[in-house]
PDB file of C-alpha atoms in Angstrom:
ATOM      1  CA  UNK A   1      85.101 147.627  97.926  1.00 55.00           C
ATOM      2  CA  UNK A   2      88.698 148.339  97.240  1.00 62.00           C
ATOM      3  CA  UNK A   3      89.755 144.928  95.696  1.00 73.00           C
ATOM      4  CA  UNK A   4      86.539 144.822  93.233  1.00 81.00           C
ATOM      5  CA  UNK A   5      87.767 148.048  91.653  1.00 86.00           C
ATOM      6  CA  UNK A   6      92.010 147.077  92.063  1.00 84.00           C
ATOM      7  CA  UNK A   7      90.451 143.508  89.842  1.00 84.00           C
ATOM      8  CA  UNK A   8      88.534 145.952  87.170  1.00 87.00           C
ATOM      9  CA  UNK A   9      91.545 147.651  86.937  1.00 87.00           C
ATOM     10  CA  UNK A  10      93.555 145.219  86.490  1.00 83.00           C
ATOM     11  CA  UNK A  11      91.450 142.830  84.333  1.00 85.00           C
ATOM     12  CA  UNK A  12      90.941 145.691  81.987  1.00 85.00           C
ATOM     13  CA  UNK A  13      95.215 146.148  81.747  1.00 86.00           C
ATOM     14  CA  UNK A  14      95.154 142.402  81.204  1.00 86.00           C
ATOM     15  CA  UNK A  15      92.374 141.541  79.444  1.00 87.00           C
ATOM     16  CA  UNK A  16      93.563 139.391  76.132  1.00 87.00           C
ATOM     17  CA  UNK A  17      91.266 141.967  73.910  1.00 87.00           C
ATOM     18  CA  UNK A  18      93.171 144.748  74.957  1.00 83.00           C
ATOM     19  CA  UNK A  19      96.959 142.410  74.629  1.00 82.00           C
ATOM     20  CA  UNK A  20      96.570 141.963  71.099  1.00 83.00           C
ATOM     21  CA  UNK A  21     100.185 141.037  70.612  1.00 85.00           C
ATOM     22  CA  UNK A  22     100.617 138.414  73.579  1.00 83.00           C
ATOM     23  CA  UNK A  23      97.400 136.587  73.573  1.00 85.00           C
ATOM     24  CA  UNK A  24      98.182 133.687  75.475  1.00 89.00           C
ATOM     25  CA  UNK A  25     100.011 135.622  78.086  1.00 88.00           C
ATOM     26  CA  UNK A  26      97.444 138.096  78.355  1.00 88.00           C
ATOM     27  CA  UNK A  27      94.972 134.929  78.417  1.00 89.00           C
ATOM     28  CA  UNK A  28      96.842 133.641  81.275  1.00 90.00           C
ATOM     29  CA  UNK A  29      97.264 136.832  83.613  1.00 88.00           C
ATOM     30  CA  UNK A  30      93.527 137.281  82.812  1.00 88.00           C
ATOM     31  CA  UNK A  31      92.316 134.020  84.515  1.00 89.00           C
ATOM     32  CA  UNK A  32      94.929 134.358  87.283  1.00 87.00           C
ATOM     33  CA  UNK A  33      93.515 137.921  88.053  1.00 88.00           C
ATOM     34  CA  UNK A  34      90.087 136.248  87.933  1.00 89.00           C
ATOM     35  CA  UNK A  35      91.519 133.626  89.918  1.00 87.00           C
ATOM     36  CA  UNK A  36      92.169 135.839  92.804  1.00 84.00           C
ATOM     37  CA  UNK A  37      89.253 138.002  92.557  1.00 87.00           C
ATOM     38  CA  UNK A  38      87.154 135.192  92.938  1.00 86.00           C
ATOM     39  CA  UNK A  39      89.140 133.447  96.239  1.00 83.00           C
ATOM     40  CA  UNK A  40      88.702 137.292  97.564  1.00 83.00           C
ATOM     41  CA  UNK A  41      85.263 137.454  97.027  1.00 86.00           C
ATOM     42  CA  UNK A  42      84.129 134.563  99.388  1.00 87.00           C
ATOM     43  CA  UNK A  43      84.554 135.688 103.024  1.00 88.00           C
ATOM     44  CA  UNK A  44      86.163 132.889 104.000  1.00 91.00           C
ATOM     45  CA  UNK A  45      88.986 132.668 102.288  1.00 87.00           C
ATOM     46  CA  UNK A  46      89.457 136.204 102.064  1.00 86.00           C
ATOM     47  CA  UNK A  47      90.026 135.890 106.067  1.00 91.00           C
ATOM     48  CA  UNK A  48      92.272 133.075 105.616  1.00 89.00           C
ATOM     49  CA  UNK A  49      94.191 135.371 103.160  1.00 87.00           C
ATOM     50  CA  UNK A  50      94.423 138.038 105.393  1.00 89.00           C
ATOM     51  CA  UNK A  51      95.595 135.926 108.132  1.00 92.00           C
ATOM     52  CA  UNK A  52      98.183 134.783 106.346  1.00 92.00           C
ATOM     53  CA  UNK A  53      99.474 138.654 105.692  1.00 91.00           C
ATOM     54  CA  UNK A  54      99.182 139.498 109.560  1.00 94.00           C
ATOM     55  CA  UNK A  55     101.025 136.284 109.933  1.00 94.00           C
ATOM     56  CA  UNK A  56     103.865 137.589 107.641  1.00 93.00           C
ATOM     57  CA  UNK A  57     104.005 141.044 109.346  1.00 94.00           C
ATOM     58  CA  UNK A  58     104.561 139.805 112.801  1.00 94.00           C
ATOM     59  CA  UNK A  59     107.127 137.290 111.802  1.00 93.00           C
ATOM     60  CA  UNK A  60     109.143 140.368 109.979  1.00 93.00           C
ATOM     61  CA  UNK A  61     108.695 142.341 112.999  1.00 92.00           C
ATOM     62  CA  UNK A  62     109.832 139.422 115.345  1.00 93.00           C
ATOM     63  CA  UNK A  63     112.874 139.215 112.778  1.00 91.00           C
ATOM     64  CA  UNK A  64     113.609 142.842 112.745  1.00 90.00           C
ATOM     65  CA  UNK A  65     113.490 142.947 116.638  1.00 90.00           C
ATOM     66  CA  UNK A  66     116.043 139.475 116.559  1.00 91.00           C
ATOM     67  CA  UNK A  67     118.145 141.567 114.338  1.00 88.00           C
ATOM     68  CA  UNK A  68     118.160 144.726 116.728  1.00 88.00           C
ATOM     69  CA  UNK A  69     119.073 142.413 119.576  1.00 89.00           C
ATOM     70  CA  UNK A  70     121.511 140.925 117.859  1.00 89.00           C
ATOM     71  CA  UNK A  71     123.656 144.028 116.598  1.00 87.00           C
ATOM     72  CA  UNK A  72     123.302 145.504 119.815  1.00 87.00           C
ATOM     73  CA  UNK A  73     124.568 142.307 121.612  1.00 88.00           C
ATOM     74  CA  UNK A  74     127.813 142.852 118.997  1.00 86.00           C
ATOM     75  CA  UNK A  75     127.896 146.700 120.033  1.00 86.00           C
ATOM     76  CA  UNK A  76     126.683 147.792 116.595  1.00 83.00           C
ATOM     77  CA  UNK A  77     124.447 150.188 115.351  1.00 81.00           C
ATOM     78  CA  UNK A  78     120.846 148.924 115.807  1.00 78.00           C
ATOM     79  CA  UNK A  79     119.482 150.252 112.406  1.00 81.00           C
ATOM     80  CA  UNK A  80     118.562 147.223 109.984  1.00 83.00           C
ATOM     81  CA  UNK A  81     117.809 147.644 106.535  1.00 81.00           C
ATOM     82  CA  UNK A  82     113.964 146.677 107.085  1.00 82.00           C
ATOM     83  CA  UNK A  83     113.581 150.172 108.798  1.00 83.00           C
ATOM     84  CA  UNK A  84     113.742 151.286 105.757  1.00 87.00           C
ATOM     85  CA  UNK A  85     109.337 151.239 104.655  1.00 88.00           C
ATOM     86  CA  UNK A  86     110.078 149.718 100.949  1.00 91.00           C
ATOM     87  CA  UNK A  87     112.502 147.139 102.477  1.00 90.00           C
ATOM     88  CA  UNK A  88     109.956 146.414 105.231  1.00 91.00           C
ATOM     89  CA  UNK A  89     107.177 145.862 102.656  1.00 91.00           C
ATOM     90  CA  UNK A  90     109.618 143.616 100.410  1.00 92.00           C
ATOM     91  CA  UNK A  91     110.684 141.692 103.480  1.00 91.00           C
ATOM     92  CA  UNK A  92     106.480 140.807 104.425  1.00 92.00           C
ATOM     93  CA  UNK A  93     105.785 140.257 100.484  1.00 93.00           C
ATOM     94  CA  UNK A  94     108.227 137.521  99.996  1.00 93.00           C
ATOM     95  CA  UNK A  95     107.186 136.282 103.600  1.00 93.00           C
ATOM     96  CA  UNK A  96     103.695 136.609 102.661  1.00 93.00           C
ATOM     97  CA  UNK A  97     104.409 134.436  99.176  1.00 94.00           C
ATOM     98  CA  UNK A  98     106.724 131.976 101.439  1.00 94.00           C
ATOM     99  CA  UNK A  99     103.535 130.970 103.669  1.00 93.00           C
ATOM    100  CA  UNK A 100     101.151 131.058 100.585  1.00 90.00           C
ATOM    101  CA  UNK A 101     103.861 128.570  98.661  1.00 93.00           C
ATOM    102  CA  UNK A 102     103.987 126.895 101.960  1.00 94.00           C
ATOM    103  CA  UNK A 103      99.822 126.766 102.250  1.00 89.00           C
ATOM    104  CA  UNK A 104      99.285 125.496  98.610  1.00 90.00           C
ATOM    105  CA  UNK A 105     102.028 122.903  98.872  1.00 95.00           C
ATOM    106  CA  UNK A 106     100.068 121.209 101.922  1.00 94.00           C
ATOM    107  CA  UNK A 107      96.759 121.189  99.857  1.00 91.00           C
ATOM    108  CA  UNK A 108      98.289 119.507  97.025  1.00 95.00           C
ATOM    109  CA  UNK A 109      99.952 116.985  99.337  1.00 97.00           C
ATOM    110  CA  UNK A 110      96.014 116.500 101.304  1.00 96.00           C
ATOM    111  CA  UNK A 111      94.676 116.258  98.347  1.00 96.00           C
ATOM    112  CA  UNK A 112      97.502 113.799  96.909  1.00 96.00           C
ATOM    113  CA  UNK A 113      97.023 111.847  99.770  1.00 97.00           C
ATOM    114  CA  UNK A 114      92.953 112.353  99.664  1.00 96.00           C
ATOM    115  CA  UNK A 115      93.188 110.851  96.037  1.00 97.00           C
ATOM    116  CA  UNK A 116      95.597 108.043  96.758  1.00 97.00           C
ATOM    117  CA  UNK A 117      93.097 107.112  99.632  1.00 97.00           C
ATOM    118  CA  UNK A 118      89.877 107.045  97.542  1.00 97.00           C
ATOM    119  CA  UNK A 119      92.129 104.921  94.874  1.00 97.00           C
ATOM    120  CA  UNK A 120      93.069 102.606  97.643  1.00 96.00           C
ATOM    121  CA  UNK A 121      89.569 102.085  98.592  1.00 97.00           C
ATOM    122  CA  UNK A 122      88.558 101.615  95.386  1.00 96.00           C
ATOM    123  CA  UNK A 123      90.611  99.174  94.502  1.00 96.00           C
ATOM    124  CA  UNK A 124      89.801  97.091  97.970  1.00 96.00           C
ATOM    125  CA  UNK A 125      85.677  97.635  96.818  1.00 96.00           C
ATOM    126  CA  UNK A 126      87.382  95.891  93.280  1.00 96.00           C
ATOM    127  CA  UNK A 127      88.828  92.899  95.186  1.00 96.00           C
ATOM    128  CA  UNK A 128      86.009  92.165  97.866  1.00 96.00           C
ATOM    129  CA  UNK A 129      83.483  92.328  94.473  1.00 96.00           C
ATOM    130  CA  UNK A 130      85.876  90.288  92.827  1.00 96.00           C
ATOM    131  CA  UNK A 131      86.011  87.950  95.971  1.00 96.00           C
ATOM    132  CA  UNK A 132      82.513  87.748  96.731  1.00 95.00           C
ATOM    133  CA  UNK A 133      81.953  86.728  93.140  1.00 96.00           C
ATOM    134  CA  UNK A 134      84.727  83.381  92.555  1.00 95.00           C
ATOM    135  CA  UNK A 135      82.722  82.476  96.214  1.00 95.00           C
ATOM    136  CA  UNK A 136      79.392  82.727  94.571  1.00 94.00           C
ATOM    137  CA  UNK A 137      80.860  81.221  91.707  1.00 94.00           C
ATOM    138  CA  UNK A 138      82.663  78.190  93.525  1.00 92.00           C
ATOM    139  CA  UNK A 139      79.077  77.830  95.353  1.00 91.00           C
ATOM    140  CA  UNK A 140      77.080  77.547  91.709  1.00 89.00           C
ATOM    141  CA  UNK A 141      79.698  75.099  91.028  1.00 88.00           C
ATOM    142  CA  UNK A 142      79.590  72.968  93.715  1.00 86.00           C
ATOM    143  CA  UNK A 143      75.668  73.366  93.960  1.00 85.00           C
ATOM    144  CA  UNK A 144      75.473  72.344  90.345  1.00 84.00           C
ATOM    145  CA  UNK A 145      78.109  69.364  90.771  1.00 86.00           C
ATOM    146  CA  UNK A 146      76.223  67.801  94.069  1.00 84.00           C
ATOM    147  CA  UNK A 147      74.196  65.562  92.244  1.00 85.00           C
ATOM    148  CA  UNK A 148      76.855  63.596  90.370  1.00 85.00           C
ATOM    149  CA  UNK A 149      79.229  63.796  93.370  1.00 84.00           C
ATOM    150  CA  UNK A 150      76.181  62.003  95.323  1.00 85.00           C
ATOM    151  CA  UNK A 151      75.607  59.799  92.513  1.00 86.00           C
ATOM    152  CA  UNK A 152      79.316  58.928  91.823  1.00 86.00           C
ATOM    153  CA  UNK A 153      79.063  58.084  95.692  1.00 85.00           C
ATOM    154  CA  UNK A 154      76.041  55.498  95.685  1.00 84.00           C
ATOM    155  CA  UNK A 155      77.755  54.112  92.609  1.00 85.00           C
ATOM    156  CA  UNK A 156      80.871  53.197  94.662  1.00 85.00           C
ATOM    157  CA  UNK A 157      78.901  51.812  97.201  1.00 83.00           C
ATOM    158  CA  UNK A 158      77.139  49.643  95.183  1.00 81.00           C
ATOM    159  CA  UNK A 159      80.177  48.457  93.166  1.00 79.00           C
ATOM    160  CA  UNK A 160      81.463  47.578  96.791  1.00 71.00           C
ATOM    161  CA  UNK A 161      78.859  45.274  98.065  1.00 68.00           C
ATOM    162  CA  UNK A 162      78.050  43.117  94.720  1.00 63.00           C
ATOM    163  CA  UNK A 163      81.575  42.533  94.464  1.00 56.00           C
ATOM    164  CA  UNK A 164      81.749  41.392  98.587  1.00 54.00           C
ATOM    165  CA  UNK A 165      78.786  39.097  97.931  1.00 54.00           C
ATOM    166  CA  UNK A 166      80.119  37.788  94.567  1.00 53.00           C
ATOM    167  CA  UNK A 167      83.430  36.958  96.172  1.00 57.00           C
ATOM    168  CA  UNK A 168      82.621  35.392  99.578  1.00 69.00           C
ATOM    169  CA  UNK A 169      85.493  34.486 101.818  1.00 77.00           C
ATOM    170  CA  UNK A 170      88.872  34.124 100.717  1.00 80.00           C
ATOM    171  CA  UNK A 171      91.931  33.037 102.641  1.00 82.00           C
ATOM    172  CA  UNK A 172      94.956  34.908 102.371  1.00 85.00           C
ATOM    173  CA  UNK A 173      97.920  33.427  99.798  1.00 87.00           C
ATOM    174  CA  UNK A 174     100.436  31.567 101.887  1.00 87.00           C
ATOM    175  CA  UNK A 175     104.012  33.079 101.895  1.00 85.00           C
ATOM    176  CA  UNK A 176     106.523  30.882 100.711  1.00 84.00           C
ATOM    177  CA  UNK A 177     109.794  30.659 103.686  1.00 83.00           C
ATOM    178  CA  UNK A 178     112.694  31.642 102.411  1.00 80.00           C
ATOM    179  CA  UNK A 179     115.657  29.917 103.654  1.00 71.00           C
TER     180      UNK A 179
END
């Protein structure tokens, strides 16, 4: 496989051991080379990587072929500098990093959102726990208070009628005219 032996190559020319005198750069290139060997491994995403290249071609060829029609249009010569095989292959590599910049922006912004959602969901779990347990709470409570809100009741009650029967019938107090 052609990419198993461009990664030994180039994990050997980057490996820190052999970059004595830039460790942590060498460090760094080193896992970004392993980085990519290991997306190109799986199947996948080795497609999806691919895609993304033949994606990148045809747009430059679509642009190259806008180009054409428009110097023709202005009566000019219809050579473009992408004719040119280096300038071709520089025009799809910085197309081909545009739609990879463009792909890894929308997975950070999934998963931004992704983690934002779990948070949010989290935090709703938090309050329905923290709901459910004032109600239980409130419910101890009021179990736990029934019996002197019952007995405060048939106190009152009681109060009422010895003090009807003690009293017995009495007139209301005349009002006094007041000329």
């Amino acid at each position: 496989m052609i990419s198993r032996k461009k990664y030994r190559r180039l994990s050997i020319l980057v490996h820190p051991d052999k970059n004595q005198n830039d460790l942590e750069r060498a460090q760094q290139a080193f896992e970004v080379v392993n980085g990519a060997y290991k997306i190109l491994e799986n199947p996948e995403t080795r497609k999806k990587c691919l895609e993304i290249v033949e994606e990148a071609k045809g747009r430059t060829d679509m642009m190259i072929q806008e180009k054409k029609k428009k110097l023709k249009k202005e009566g000019k010569s219809a050579v473009v500098d992408e004719d040119d095989p280096d300038k071709y292959n520089r025009a799809v590599y910085v197309l081909t990093m545009k739609l990879f910049a463009d792909m890894e922006r929308k997975r950070r912004e999934l998963e931004k959102r992704d983690m934002e959602e779990r948070k949010r969901k989290a935090e709703h779990e938090a309050d329905e726990a923290q709901k459910a347990k004032v109600a239980k709470e409130w419910q101890k409570n009021f179990e736990e208070s029934r019996e002197g809100r019952v007995n405060s009741w048939k106190d009152f009650q009681d109060k009422s009628k010895t003090k009807k029967k003690n009293l017995g019938f009495k007139p209301p107090k005349p009002k006094l005219e007041k000329r």
